[in-house]
mmCIF file of C-alpha atoms in Angstrom:
data_model
loop_
_atom_site.group_PDB
_atom_site.id
_atom_site.type_symbol
_atom_site.label_atom_id
_atom_site.label_comp_id
_atom_site.label_asym_id
_atom_site.label_seq_id
_atom_site.Cartn_x
_atom_site.Cartn_y
_atom_site.Cartn_z
ATOM 1 C CA MET A 290 111.115 27.562 135.480
ATOM 2 C CA THR A 291 108.177 29.091 137.185
ATOM 3 C CA GLY A 292 107.775 31.756 139.764
ATOM 4 C CA TYR A 293 108.582 35.421 139.936
ATOM 5 C CA LEU A 294 112.163 35.219 138.655
ATOM 6 C CA GLY A 295 111.609 32.378 136.203
ATOM 7 C CA SER A 296 111.359 34.567 133.125
ATOM 8 C CA TYR A 297 114.475 36.483 134.159
ATOM 9 C CA VAL A 298 116.434 33.247 134.508
ATOM 10 C CA THR A 299 115.305 32.215 131.045
ATOM 11 C CA LEU A 300 116.362 35.575 129.657
ATOM 12 C CA GLY A 301 119.722 35.345 131.434
ATOM 13 C CA LEU A 302 120.369 31.860 130.056
ATOM 14 C CA LEU A 303 119.480 33.047 126.572
ATOM 15 C CA LEU A 304 121.882 35.991 126.859
ATOM 16 C CA VAL A 305 124.696 33.749 128.162
ATOM 17 C CA ALA A 306 124.110 31.266 125.327
ATOM 18 C CA SER A 307 124.139 34.032 122.712
ATOM 19 C CA VAL A 308 127.390 35.492 124.086
ATOM 20 C CA LEU A 309 128.986 32.015 124.101
ATOM 21 C CA ILE A 310 127.947 31.423 120.484
ATOM 22 C CA PHE A 311 129.291 34.840 119.500
ATOM 23 C CA VAL A 312 132.630 34.314 121.242
ATOM 24 C CA GLY A 313 132.854 30.731 119.927
ATOM 25 C CA ALA A 314 132.307 31.840 116.327
ATOM 26 C CA PHE A 315 135.018 34.481 116.519
ATOM 27 C CA THR A 316 137.394 32.083 118.275
ATOM 28 C CA ALA A 317 136.823 29.444 115.612
ATOM 29 C CA ASN A 318 137.460 32.046 112.924
ATOM 30 C CA ARG A 319 140.715 33.078 114.590
ATOM 31 C CA LEU A 320 141.902 29.475 114.985
ATOM 32 C CA LEU A 321 140.874 28.149 111.576
ATOM 33 C CA SER A 322 141.860 31.060 109.341
ATOM 34 C CA PRO A 323 145.335 31.058 107.774
ATOM 35 C CA ALA A 324 147.860 33.349 109.423
ATOM 36 C CA ASP A 325 149.218 34.816 106.185
ATOM 37 C CA PRO A 326 146.741 34.216 103.362
ATOM 38 C CA ALA A 327 148.078 34.323 99.815
ATOM 39 C CA GLU A 328 146.682 37.127 97.711
ATOM 40 C CA PRO A 329 146.332 36.567 93.981
ATOM 41 C CA ALA A 330 147.412 39.338 91.625
ATOM 42 C CA GLY A 331 144.828 42.100 91.305
ATOM 43 C CA LYS A 332 142.790 41.045 94.331
ATOM 44 C CA ARG A 333 142.664 44.536 95.808
ATOM 45 C CA GLN A 334 142.092 46.298 92.479
ATOM 46 C CA THR A 335 138.757 48.065 92.259
ATOM 47 C CA TYR A 336 136.276 47.180 89.546
ATOM 48 C CA GLU A 337 132.662 47.767 88.764
ATOM 49 C CA SER A 338 130.508 44.985 87.356
ATOM 50 C CA GLY A 339 133.590 43.063 86.260
ATOM 51 C CA VAL A 340 134.935 45.952 84.178
ATOM 52 C CA ASP A 341 138.175 47.763 84.961
ATOM 53 C CA PRO A 342 137.556 51.294 86.219
ATOM 54 C CA VAL A 343 138.110 54.236 83.905
ATOM 55 C CA GLY A 344 138.900 57.700 85.255
ATOM 56 C CA GLY A 345 139.150 58.874 88.836
ATOM 57 C CA ASP A 346 137.545 57.467 91.911
ATOM 58 C CA TRP A 347 135.446 60.540 92.737
ATOM 59 C CA ALA A 348 132.018 61.065 91.196
ATOM 60 C CA GLN A 349 129.352 63.584 92.061
ATOM 61 C CA VAL A 350 125.930 62.155 92.791
ATOM 62 C CA GLN A 351 122.901 64.290 92.084
ATOM 63 C CA ILE A 352 120.520 65.007 94.935
ATOM 64 C CA ARG A 353 117.685 63.838 92.688
ATOM 65 C CA TYR A 354 118.532 60.191 93.461
ATOM 66 C CA TYR A 355 118.075 60.805 97.175
ATOM 67 C CA VAL A 356 114.759 62.521 96.573
ATOM 68 C CA TYR A 357 113.501 59.532 94.605
ATOM 69 C CA ALA A 358 114.679 57.191 97.358
ATOM 70 C CA TYR A 359 112.964 59.336 99.992
ATOM 71 C CA LEU A 360 109.711 59.401 98.023
ATOM 72 C CA TYR A 361 109.867 55.638 97.570
ATOM 73 C CA VAL A 362 110.311 55.091 101.305
ATOM 74 C CA LEU A 363 107.496 57.528 102.036
ATOM 75 C CA PHE A 364 105.013 55.713 99.818
ATOM 76 C CA ALA A 365 106.205 52.286 100.961
ATOM 77 C CA VAL A 366 105.413 53.343 104.530
ATOM 78 C CA GLU A 367 102.023 54.534 103.339
ATOM 79 C CA ALA A 368 101.357 51.100 101.870
ATOM 80 C CA VAL A 369 102.345 49.490 105.184
ATOM 81 C CA PHE A 370 99.849 51.715 107.015
ATOM 82 C CA LEU A 371 97.047 50.868 104.598
ATOM 83 C CA PHE A 372 96.912 47.167 105.543
ATOM 84 C CA PRO A 373 96.166 47.603 109.265
ATOM 85 C CA TRP A 374 93.738 50.366 108.362
ATOM 86 C CA ALA A 375 91.846 47.972 106.101
ATOM 87 C CA VAL A 376 91.626 45.426 108.926
ATOM 88 C CA VAL A 377 90.357 47.951 111.485
ATOM 89 C CA PHE A 378 87.951 49.497 108.971
ATOM 90 C CA ASP A 379 85.934 46.265 108.880
ATOM 91 C CA ARG A 380 85.287 46.224 112.644
ATOM 92 C CA PRO A 381 82.010 47.615 113.946
ATOM 93 C CA GLY A 382 82.171 51.140 115.318
ATOM 94 C CA PHE A 383 85.414 52.121 113.579
ATOM 95 C CA GLY A 384 84.080 52.909 110.103
ATOM 96 C CA ALA A 385 83.710 56.692 110.043
ATOM 97 C CA THR A 386 86.653 57.383 112.343
ATOM 98 C CA THR A 387 89.079 55.287 110.347
ATOM 99 C CA VAL A 388 87.894 56.757 107.052
ATOM 100 C CA VAL A 389 88.517 60.307 108.325
ATOM 101 C CA GLU A 390 91.946 59.395 109.731
ATOM 102 C CA MET A 391 93.022 57.713 106.508
ATOM 103 C CA ALA A 392 91.660 60.573 104.411
ATOM 104 C CA ILE A 393 93.819 63.022 106.400
ATOM 105 C CA PHE A 394 96.838 60.732 106.058
ATOM 106 C CA VAL A 395 96.402 60.324 102.297
ATOM 107 C CA ALA A 396 95.720 64.061 101.891
ATOM 108 C CA VAL A 397 99.018 64.952 103.574
ATOM 109 C CA LEU A 398 100.841 62.509 101.308
ATOM 110 C CA ALA A 399 99.003 63.869 98.268
ATOM 111 C CA LEU A 400 100.078 67.394 99.221
ATOM 112 C CA GLY A 401 103.665 66.162 99.409
ATOM 113 C CA ILE A 402 103.563 64.549 95.972
ATOM 114 C CA LEU A 403 101.813 67.605 94.537
ATOM 115 C CA TYR A 404 104.554 69.825 95.991
ATOM 116 C CA ALA A 405 107.238 67.592 94.475
ATOM 117 C CA TRP A 406 105.450 67.646 91.136
ATOM 118 C CA ARG A 407 105.055 71.450 91.148
ATOM 119 C CA LYS A 408 108.738 71.929 92.003
ATOM 120 C CA LYS A 409 109.535 69.613 89.051
ATOM 121 C CA ILE A 410 111.482 67.263 91.278
ATOM 122 C CA LEU A 411 109.916 64.269 89.564
ATOM 123 C CA ASN A 412 111.060 65.243 86.064
ATOM 124 C CA TRP A 413 113.931 63.039 84.929
ATOM 125 C CA THR A 414 116.506 64.942 82.861
#
């Protein structure tokens, strides 16, 4: 398909095919699944790691876990930004500019980790 509208026709056919596959999968699920499945005893009982639960179902989670997760994501993103920087750094004419940009980026992240360290967020109790 060539011409001005050729790419739109291809996109339209792809969308129609994806909708047909989606509808077909759900229709097949509806037709092939049993109407009233048998449930073995204890199927809906909660458990954790194969052990029966002890106590209530409400537990308080400390904010510290979210801070660690946030810091992990922050430094994972930093690692993702370092790879393209290393590729651009090798090109002629980008050396000094990319070094200054990355130094600012790493300095902001270092200030963040220093702040977390000073506030004793990173101490595990």
